[in-house]
Amino acid sequence: KIKGDIELHKPYVDKIEFDCECGGKMHRTPEVIDCWYDSGSMPFAQYHYPFENKDLFEKTFPANFISEAVDQTRGWFYTLLAISTLIFDKAPFKNCIVLGHVNDKNGVKMSKHKGNVVDPWSVLDKQGADAVRWYFYTTSQPWLPSRFSAEAVSEAQRKYLGTLWNTYSFYVLYAEIDKFDPTKYDFEKIKLSLMDKWILSELNILVRDTDKLLSEYKITESSRLLADFADEVSNWYVRRCRDRFWGSDMDDDKIAAYMTLNKVLVTLCGLTAPFTPFIAESIYQNIVRSVDKKAPISIHLTSFPVCDERYIDVKLCEGMKVAMEAAALGRAARNAANIKNRQPLKRVLLCGRNVIDGGLLEVIRDELNVKNIEFISDAGEYVTYEVKPQLKTLGPKYGRLINDIRAYLAANGEHVVNEIKTKGVVETEINGTPISLKEEDLLIGIINRPGFASESDKGLTAILDTELTKELISEGLARELVSKLQTMRKESGFEVTDRIVVYYSTKSPEIKEVMEKSAIAKDVLADKVVYDDGRGKTWSINGLDVKLGVERV
């Protein structure tokens, strides 16, 4: 119902007729323009340009970017472009980020009548907003359709947010025990270890690359870099440096470990803040604001991290990458030979790429629990090769000769592998036909000689000497005993710094000798190691029984 006079806004409205209780009639005026014209006029209409705000309009036009779903291609994207081109002869935006539609986990468009719609609050309340955001960043490029499910969000959350939070929790646990305050130290004067220099190099490379990618609106690529780095921090840097945090004295090495991990976490907070604002803020408040009241009150009020080129060491990063690959191959060889990681071995032989210096060799020794590392140019003395044709690539090229190629490879496995390593290609002639074989044309398997276990990948081979001496076996027993005692400490609810008494009893002379002569007491913070068959829990270690007990001092 309409009452009173209606003001006519010329020239847009000349006449209004309506039909209601008062007897009037309503007619559609023919001058009404398509409503999308309003959306396309937004860049200038919002400032009432050209009637006013000329400077403000020119300062903000064209926009750095716009973003909407793909269905706006013929809607807002088009009207913005068409109107701007007609009036200003240029596009109204520099970048357009198109978003794909969200489907269910089976790739079917979500719809109420299909019953496949996910209540957003059920995910936000359980996994959190950061996890949802992170899932969309990393699952696929923004313009592609995504398959959404709570399970997929949980997986994305575990891989990055869970890893980041675990690293942060590790730092906080020991920082609280030691009452560590990073504001008391000058980072520029810290004596950094090799691992510190490596992670700081990777950190600054990450800052540089993330900044560049974000400036190019490459969201998925930059977020995946963050995830890869967080994994390296947790599963390589922290794992390799854990014992640096365990010492009772706050020496230079321990300070360097704390300061390095603190810098990594604070910088990572700054990098991840635009992606995952809540976890970044939580970590920042606890490890920055709690110790430095002069710091900005929020991570979101700090400047985006800036790369410090002084810390970038490309050679070190390349060497560490090879060291990590060698360690992974060595662990795989251990698993294949069914030898536990806690059992020391005499040596590992590396064949292939060699860009590893002395400090990195020590990292590999410790990681693989071996006494020595040797570099060899030919692995033939320790392994034999089984080479077969890759039918997927060779079939279309040499179909009728496949059986002859298979026979050639079987008879010349070592020669073929050496040619691939040195030249990248094997060239021969079979039945008068020139044959050229590359690595992707071959299936190369390794057969270990007795007493050795090996794995190979990407041109690098790690060969473990699996012969065990009495001394190596004793060392392995000591490490197993330390592991069991640490488990018992944890099960008993002891704090990390609690001193204990260890009780043991066994019929095994080997275990008794290890308990009496090794450094087990130091490793588990035991004041005494006492032989007592009246208490404890029975364990089987390498087929030998021992009863162990722990008591807090």
XYZ file of C-alpha atoms in Angstrom:
553
model
C 0.000 0.000 0.000
C 1.347 3.396 -0.986
C 0.322 6.553 0.745
C 1.293 10.164 0.124
C 3.049 11.838 -2.787
C 5.879 10.175 -4.705
C 8.762 12.410 -5.770
C 9.820 11.885 -9.381
C 13.593 11.762 -9.938
C 14.066 13.057 -13.444
C 15.477 12.152 -15.874
C 15.392 8.594 -14.588
C 11.656 8.413 -13.828
C 9.028 10.338 -15.746
C 5.915 8.600 -14.572
C 4.763 6.110 -11.972
C 1.403 4.419 -12.082
C 0.309 1.904 -9.481
C -2.700 -0.215 -8.824
C -3.607 -0.620 -5.179
C -6.455 -0.043 -2.774
C -6.519 3.632 -3.643
C -7.411 2.764 -7.235
C -4.122 3.674 -9.000
C -2.434 1.617 -11.725
C 1.222 0.461 -12.007
C 3.120 0.328 -15.321
C 6.712 -0.610 -16.058
C 8.594 2.318 -17.507
C 10.536 1.414 -20.684
C 13.642 3.417 -19.681
C 14.793 0.984 -16.932
C 18.320 -0.204 -17.822
C 19.795 -3.661 -17.157
C 20.649 -3.864 -13.449
C 24.133 -5.231 -14.332
C 24.978 -1.746 -15.562
C 25.134 -0.695 -11.905
C 27.687 -3.419 -11.061
C 29.794 -2.538 -14.082
C 29.729 1.140 -13.098
C 30.997 0.406 -9.610
C 34.594 1.651 -10.099
C 33.457 5.225 -10.738
C 29.907 5.262 -9.386
C 31.071 4.459 -5.841
C 32.919 7.812 -5.782
C 30.189 9.762 -7.660
C 32.786 10.385 -10.345
C 33.003 12.504 -12.561
C 30.949 14.916 -10.448
C 33.379 14.733 -7.520
C 36.330 12.777 -6.019
C 38.342 12.897 -9.257
C 41.695 12.459 -7.485
C 40.467 9.534 -5.380
C 39.049 7.782 -8.424
C 42.208 8.176 -10.474
C 44.296 6.918 -7.566
C 42.321 3.658 -7.264
C 41.569 2.991 -10.935
C 42.231 0.465 -12.316
C 41.983 -1.935 -9.351
C 44.924 -4.233 -8.593
C 42.645 -7.248 -8.749
C 39.071 -8.434 -8.590
C 37.835 -11.865 -7.559
C 34.575 -13.742 -8.027
C 33.392 -17.186 -9.055
C 33.556 -18.417 -12.640
C 29.836 -17.758 -13.205
C 30.626 -14.016 -13.185
C 32.523 -14.343 -16.456
C 29.403 -13.225 -18.325
C 28.222 -11.094 -15.412
C 30.315 -8.719 -13.344
C 33.618 -9.433 -15.112
C 32.020 -8.652 -18.470
C 30.090 -5.537 -17.466
C 33.114 -4.068 -15.686
C 35.245 -4.611 -18.772
C 32.647 -3.478 -21.292
C 31.689 -0.234 -19.520
C 35.265 0.651 -18.641
C 36.386 0.050 -22.221
C 33.570 2.229 -23.578
C 34.199 5.107 -21.169
C 37.940 4.937 -20.396
C 39.287 2.754 -23.215
C 41.031 0.399 -20.763
C 40.309 -2.468 -18.387
C 39.148 -1.537 -14.849
C 41.341 -4.206 -13.214
C 44.938 -5.402 -13.582
C 44.298 -8.976 -12.430
C 41.216 -11.155 -12.269
C 41.215 -14.139 -9.896
C 38.453 -16.497 -10.961
C 37.217 -19.005 -8.394
C 35.931 -22.443 -9.321
C 32.763 -23.830 -7.790
C 32.755 -25.985 -4.661
C 31.452 -29.519 -5.229
C 30.930 -32.405 -2.854
C 33.556 -35.085 -2.272
C 32.370 -36.996 -5.364
C 32.681 -33.961 -7.639
C 28.921 -33.381 -7.800
C 27.657 -29.809 -7.521
C 26.221 -29.203 -4.070
C 22.446 -28.872 -3.986
C 19.843 -28.972 -1.223
C 17.553 -31.265 -3.148
C 20.414 -33.754 -3.638
C 21.209 -33.679 0.066
C 24.952 -33.239 -0.493
C 25.290 -29.771 1.021
C 27.782 -29.420 3.881
C 26.769 -27.202 6.786
C 29.739 -24.821 7.028
C 29.383 -24.470 10.790
C 29.861 -28.210 11.277
C 33.330 -27.843 9.754
C 34.173 -24.443 11.224
C 33.282 -25.597 14.738
C 35.313 -28.803 14.450
C 38.348 -28.128 12.243
C 38.317 -24.317 12.417
C 38.289 -21.475 9.917
C 42.041 -21.655 9.318
C 41.792 -25.293 8.275
C 38.983 -24.519 5.811
C 40.940 -21.627 4.337
C 44.094 -23.733 4.060
C 42.212 -26.534 2.330
C 40.992 -24.211 -0.412
C 44.455 -22.664 -0.865
C 46.287 -25.949 -1.313
C 43.828 -28.437 -2.775
C 43.937 -27.016 -6.320
C 44.354 -23.828 -8.316
C 41.642 -21.269 -7.393
C 39.913 -21.390 -10.772
C 39.406 -25.170 -10.699
C 36.376 -26.851 -9.094
C 37.187 -28.295 -5.662
C 35.792 -31.367 -3.950
C 34.873 -30.366 -0.432
C 34.458 -32.669 2.551
C 35.222 -32.557 6.244
C 37.735 -35.384 5.778
C 39.634 -33.422 3.123
C 39.789 -30.403 5.429
C 41.149 -32.581 8.256
C 43.878 -33.938 5.985
C 44.935 -30.418 4.962
C 44.839 -29.374 8.617
C 47.047 -32.280 9.700
C 49.694 -31.761 7.025
C 50.350 -28.098 7.717
C 48.552 -26.650 10.738
C 49.190 -29.765 12.821
C 52.867 -29.827 11.867
C 53.285 -26.099 12.577
C 51.516 -26.399 15.938
C 53.635 -29.403 16.984
C 56.830 -27.477 16.225
C 55.538 -24.496 18.178
C 54.554 -26.777 21.091
C 58.041 -28.302 21.129
C 59.588 -24.853 21.393
C 57.198 -23.724 24.129
C 57.715 -26.901 26.181
C 61.468 -26.438 26.519
C 61.393 -22.614 26.567
C 59.133 -22.773 29.627
C 61.370 -25.341 31.329
C 64.467 -23.167 30.778
C 62.606 -19.861 31.279
C 64.099 -18.813 27.946
C 63.650 -15.153 26.977
C 64.736 -14.328 23.387
C 64.793 -10.587 24.125
C 67.900 -11.091 26.291
C 70.054 -12.137 23.347
C 71.328 -10.411 20.196
C 70.664 -12.662 17.222
C 73.528 -11.126 15.263
C 75.984 -12.373 17.907
C 74.678 -15.940 18.117
C 77.123 -18.706 17.180
C 75.095 -20.714 14.665
C 75.523 -24.427 14.008
C 75.452 -25.975 10.533
C 71.795 -26.946 10.995
C 70.958 -23.393 12.116
C 72.643 -21.898 9.049
C 70.795 -24.306 6.791
C 67.312 -23.660 8.174
C 67.879 -19.883 8.170
C 68.981 -20.114 4.546
C 65.842 -22.072 3.661
C 63.734 -19.624 5.691
C 64.977 -16.597 3.769
C 64.586 -18.391 0.442
C 61.007 -19.109 1.530
C 60.403 -15.429 2.379
C 61.813 -14.335 -0.974
C 59.843 -16.864 -3.026
C 56.577 -16.462 -1.107
C 56.698 -12.691 -1.481
C 57.311 -13.014 -5.226
C 54.543 -15.570 -5.722
C 52.002 -13.542 -3.756
C 52.859 -10.436 -5.784
C 51.931 -12.527 -8.830
C 48.687 -13.729 -7.152
C 49.907 -17.334 -7.088
C 48.142 -18.470 -3.949
C 48.368 -22.233 -4.330
C 52.078 -22.272 -5.155
C 52.995 -20.025 -2.210
C 50.888 -21.947 0.299
C 52.462 -25.225 -0.762
C 55.913 -23.736 -0.209
C 54.889 -22.924 3.365
C 53.688 -26.489 3.921
C 56.921 -27.996 2.550
C 59.022 -25.711 4.739
C 57.017 -26.503 7.896
C 57.563 -30.197 7.207
C 61.342 -29.675 6.863
C 61.450 -27.696 10.114
C 59.587 -30.378 12.043
C 60.886 -33.576 10.493
C 64.451 -32.564 9.806
C 65.632 -29.473 11.719
C 63.838 -30.106 15.032
C 64.393 -33.858 14.890
C 68.096 -33.406 14.171
C 68.436 -30.750 16.934
C 66.302 -32.194 19.747
C 69.243 -33.103 21.972
C 70.453 -29.468 21.837
C 67.389 -28.504 23.912
C 67.812 -31.321 26.453
C 71.007 -30.191 28.161
C 70.769 -28.729 31.649
C 73.218 -25.892 30.929
C 72.279 -22.839 28.864
C 75.440 -22.933 26.748
C 76.056 -21.166 23.424
C 74.800 -24.080 21.343
C 71.528 -24.310 23.262
C 70.997 -20.541 22.997
C 71.606 -20.740 19.242
C 69.056 -23.545 18.934
C 66.418 -21.568 20.846
C 67.063 -18.315 18.989
C 67.036 -20.014 15.582
C 63.797 -21.893 16.207
C 62.218 -18.736 17.653
C 63.174 -16.745 14.551
C 61.831 -19.473 12.282
C 58.486 -19.578 14.115
C 58.052 -15.791 14.288
C 58.908 -15.371 10.604
C 56.649 -18.259 9.635
C 53.840 -16.585 11.600
C 54.292 -13.473 9.484
C 54.248 -15.490 6.263
C 51.218 -17.573 7.178
C 49.183 -14.719 8.716
C 47.399 -13.828 5.429
C 46.589 -17.517 4.910
C 45.800 -18.727 8.440
C 45.236 -15.616 10.582
C 44.079 -17.299 13.781
C 46.886 -19.798 14.372
C 49.409 -17.114 13.391
C 47.936 -14.738 15.963
C 47.856 -17.401 18.688
C 51.515 -18.344 18.221
C 52.579 -14.691 17.956
C 50.838 -13.712 21.181
C 52.466 -16.550 23.126
C 56.063 -16.391 21.898
C 56.370 -12.675 21.020
C 53.915 -10.539 22.965
C 54.275 -12.586 26.164
C 57.995 -11.700 26.374
C 58.085 -8.338 24.565
C 55.357 -5.881 25.522
C 56.822 -3.335 23.078
C 56.067 -5.565 20.105
C 53.015 -4.702 17.931
C 49.848 -5.887 19.651
C 48.974 -8.233 16.770
C 50.793 -10.204 14.102
C 48.461 -8.464 11.651
C 49.932 -5.094 12.606
C 53.486 -6.166 11.783
C 55.249 -5.794 8.450
C 55.383 -8.740 6.083
C 58.735 -10.573 6.481
C 61.618 -9.387 4.320
C 64.287 -11.697 2.892
C 67.758 -11.265 4.386
C 70.127 -12.324 1.613
C 73.034 -12.617 4.079
C 71.663 -15.891 5.371
C 71.098 -17.551 1.989
C 73.670 -20.255 1.227
C 72.667 -22.043 -1.972
C 75.533 -24.553 -1.803
C 74.595 -25.539 1.743
C 70.945 -25.998 0.758
C 71.902 -28.157 -2.224
C 74.219 -30.245 -0.080
C 71.601 -30.683 2.637
C 69.096 -31.813 0.020
C 71.502 -34.564 -1.060
C 72.123 -35.446 2.598
C 68.380 -35.763 3.190
C 67.995 -37.949 0.103
C 70.918 -40.127 1.188
C 69.398 -40.469 4.658
C 66.027 -41.440 3.200
C 67.661 -44.094 1.004
C 69.678 -45.394 3.950
C 66.553 -45.713 6.119
C 64.764 -47.531 3.303
C 67.721 -49.919 2.988
C 67.559 -50.561 6.756
C 63.871 -51.364 6.517
C 64.453 -53.730 3.599
C 67.183 -55.520 5.596
C 64.991 -55.499 8.739
C 67.632 -53.655 10.799
C 66.338 -51.205 13.392
C 67.442 -47.574 13.226
C 68.818 -47.809 16.769
C 71.292 -50.509 15.725
C 74.611 -48.846 14.739
C 76.271 -50.049 11.531
C 79.878 -49.913 10.380
C 79.474 -47.824 7.215
C 77.328 -46.547 4.377
C 78.643 -46.247 0.831
C 77.282 -43.498 -1.407
C 77.445 -43.709 -5.173
C 76.325 -40.856 -7.440
C 76.058 -37.153 -6.669
C 78.732 -35.838 -4.324
C 78.150 -32.261 -3.151
C 78.429 -33.045 0.553
C 81.073 -31.475 2.773
C 82.401 -32.551 6.161
C 79.624 -31.039 8.280
C 76.909 -32.628 6.180
C 78.666 -35.980 6.343
C 78.312 -35.832 10.120
C 74.586 -35.214 9.691
C 74.270 -38.351 7.537
C 76.368 -40.419 9.950
C 74.169 -39.476 12.865
C 70.917 -39.813 10.940
C 71.755 -43.269 9.620
C 73.561 -44.320 12.820
C 76.701 -45.427 10.969
C 80.351 -45.070 11.917
C 81.743 -44.103 8.517
C 80.711 -42.801 5.103
C 82.558 -43.791 1.930
C 82.066 -42.445 -1.589
C 82.422 -44.885 -4.462
C 82.272 -44.348 -8.212
C 80.964 -47.813 -9.054
C 78.492 -49.824 -6.987
C 79.098 -53.016 -8.966
C 81.213 -54.577 -6.198
C 78.290 -54.414 -3.766
C 75.191 -54.764 -5.937
C 74.067 -56.169 -9.245
C 71.484 -54.566 -11.479
C 68.391 -56.055 -13.011
C 67.330 -53.927 -15.997
C 64.093 -54.428 -17.935
C 62.432 -52.441 -20.756
C 59.715 -49.922 -19.923
C 57.062 -51.149 -22.327
C 55.038 -47.946 -22.110
C 57.775 -45.919 -23.803
C 59.727 -48.534 -25.769
C 56.726 -50.433 -27.147
C 55.610 -47.703 -29.588
C 59.215 -47.123 -30.781
C 60.662 -50.630 -30.993
C 57.674 -52.956 -30.797
C 59.087 -55.882 -32.825
C 62.469 -55.638 -31.097
C 61.221 -55.630 -27.491
C 62.256 -59.221 -26.779
C 65.731 -58.607 -28.209
C 66.050 -55.405 -26.151
C 64.985 -57.331 -23.039
C 67.712 -59.906 -23.670
C 70.324 -57.176 -24.233
C 69.397 -55.433 -20.980
C 69.481 -58.692 -19.006
C 72.989 -59.441 -20.247
C 74.406 -55.914 -19.860
C 72.703 -54.534 -16.739
C 75.803 -52.986 -15.116
C 77.007 -51.411 -18.394
C 73.563 -49.942 -19.069
C 73.311 -48.413 -15.598
C 76.798 -46.898 -15.850
C 76.008 -45.393 -19.257
C 72.793 -43.892 -17.913
C 74.644 -42.396 -14.928
C 77.469 -40.890 -16.993
C 75.835 -40.042 -20.347
C 72.121 -40.136 -19.642
C 71.560 -42.439 -22.615
C 72.544 -45.922 -23.859
C 73.120 -46.308 -27.588
C 73.544 -49.668 -29.281
C 72.470 -51.629 -32.356
C 70.148 -54.636 -32.300
C 69.475 -56.644 -35.479
C 70.849 -53.789 -37.553
C 68.558 -51.187 -35.944
C 70.082 -48.293 -33.937
C 68.663 -48.282 -30.405
C 68.665 -45.291 -28.013
C 67.579 -45.864 -24.403
C 67.072 -43.184 -21.734
C 66.380 -43.635 -18.018
C 62.617 -43.283 -18.523
C 62.785 -46.229 -20.972
C 64.128 -48.594 -18.326
C 63.031 -50.353 -15.156
C 66.168 -50.636 -13.005
C 66.163 -52.939 -9.999
C 68.989 -53.553 -7.525
C 69.984 -56.969 -6.214
C 72.147 -56.799 -3.083
C 75.220 -58.917 -2.597
C 75.441 -60.793 0.757
C 76.243 -58.491 3.691
C 74.904 -55.337 2.024
C 71.557 -53.562 1.668
C 70.981 -50.764 -0.800
C 68.415 -48.376 -2.247
C 68.712 -46.072 -5.241
C 66.783 -43.074 -6.569
C 67.435 -39.986 -8.734
C 71.001 -40.980 -9.548
C 72.023 -41.610 -5.921
C 72.640 -45.031 -4.353
C 73.079 -45.714 -0.635
C 74.623 -49.071 0.320
C 74.680 -50.179 3.959
C 77.256 -52.615 5.278
C 75.029 -54.880 7.404
C 77.758 -56.915 9.140
C 77.392 -56.611 12.938
C 80.343 -56.863 15.315
C 80.084 -57.466 19.074
C 80.745 -53.774 19.740
C 78.005 -52.668 17.346
C 75.528 -55.110 18.905
C 76.306 -53.755 22.382
C 75.736 -50.194 21.203
C 72.433 -51.231 19.695
C 71.367 -52.843 22.981
C 72.242 -49.659 24.862
C 70.092 -47.543 22.544
C 67.175 -49.964 22.857
C 67.440 -49.858 26.657
C 67.466 -46.048 26.644
C 64.366 -46.060 24.460
C 62.505 -48.394 26.838
C 63.508 -46.346 29.894
C 62.389 -43.107 28.226
C 59.041 -44.758 27.485
C 58.718 -45.758 31.145
C 59.554 -42.197 32.247
C 56.744 -40.911 30.054
C 54.271 -43.589 31.222
C 55.098 -42.712 34.846
C 54.247 -39.063 34.243
C 57.749 -37.762 34.991
C 58.714 -34.273 33.857
C 61.431 -33.906 31.246
C 63.878 -32.618 33.851
C 63.104 -35.138 36.642
C 66.067 -37.123 37.965
C 65.454 -40.867 38.447
C 66.845 -44.151 39.764
C 66.910 -47.096 37.336
C 66.398 -50.674 38.566
C 67.091 -53.707 36.380
C 67.486 -57.467 36.436
C 68.342 -59.912 33.655
C 69.840 -63.329 32.938
C 71.548 -61.957 29.849
C 75.262 -61.240 30.340
C 75.160 -58.977 27.275
C 72.496 -56.706 28.749
C 74.133 -56.745 32.177
C 77.416 -55.622 30.663
C 75.690 -52.817 28.761
C 73.827 -51.616 31.861
C 77.065 -51.497 33.861
C 79.449 -49.984 31.307
C 77.422 -47.773 28.945
C 76.279 -44.163 29.349
C 72.638 -45.116 29.827
C 72.392 -43.281 33.168
C 73.381 -39.975 31.562
C 70.947 -40.378 28.674
C 67.919 -40.977 30.924
C 68.907 -38.538 33.724
C 69.496 -41.357 36.230
C 71.447 -40.706 39.435
C 71.923 -44.447 39.967
C 71.534 -47.740 38.069
C 70.746 -50.527 40.569
C 70.506 -54.299 40.044
C 67.223 -55.338 41.678
C 65.053 -58.264 40.550
C 62.126 -57.319 42.734
C 60.528 -54.533 40.732
C 59.907 -53.353 37.212
C 58.417 -54.333 33.868
C 59.782 -57.101 31.660
C 60.884 -56.180 28.125
C 62.202 -58.312 25.279
C 65.070 -56.600 23.448
C 66.500 -58.368 20.414
C 65.310 -61.662 21.913
C 66.862 -60.961 25.344
C 64.666 -60.441 28.423
C 65.257 -57.661 30.945
C 63.189 -56.268 33.808
C 63.351 -52.467 34.134
C 62.007 -50.109 36.767
C 62.173 -46.332 37.216
C 61.679 -44.203 40.319
C 61.714 -40.434 40.665
C 64.412 -39.121 42.998
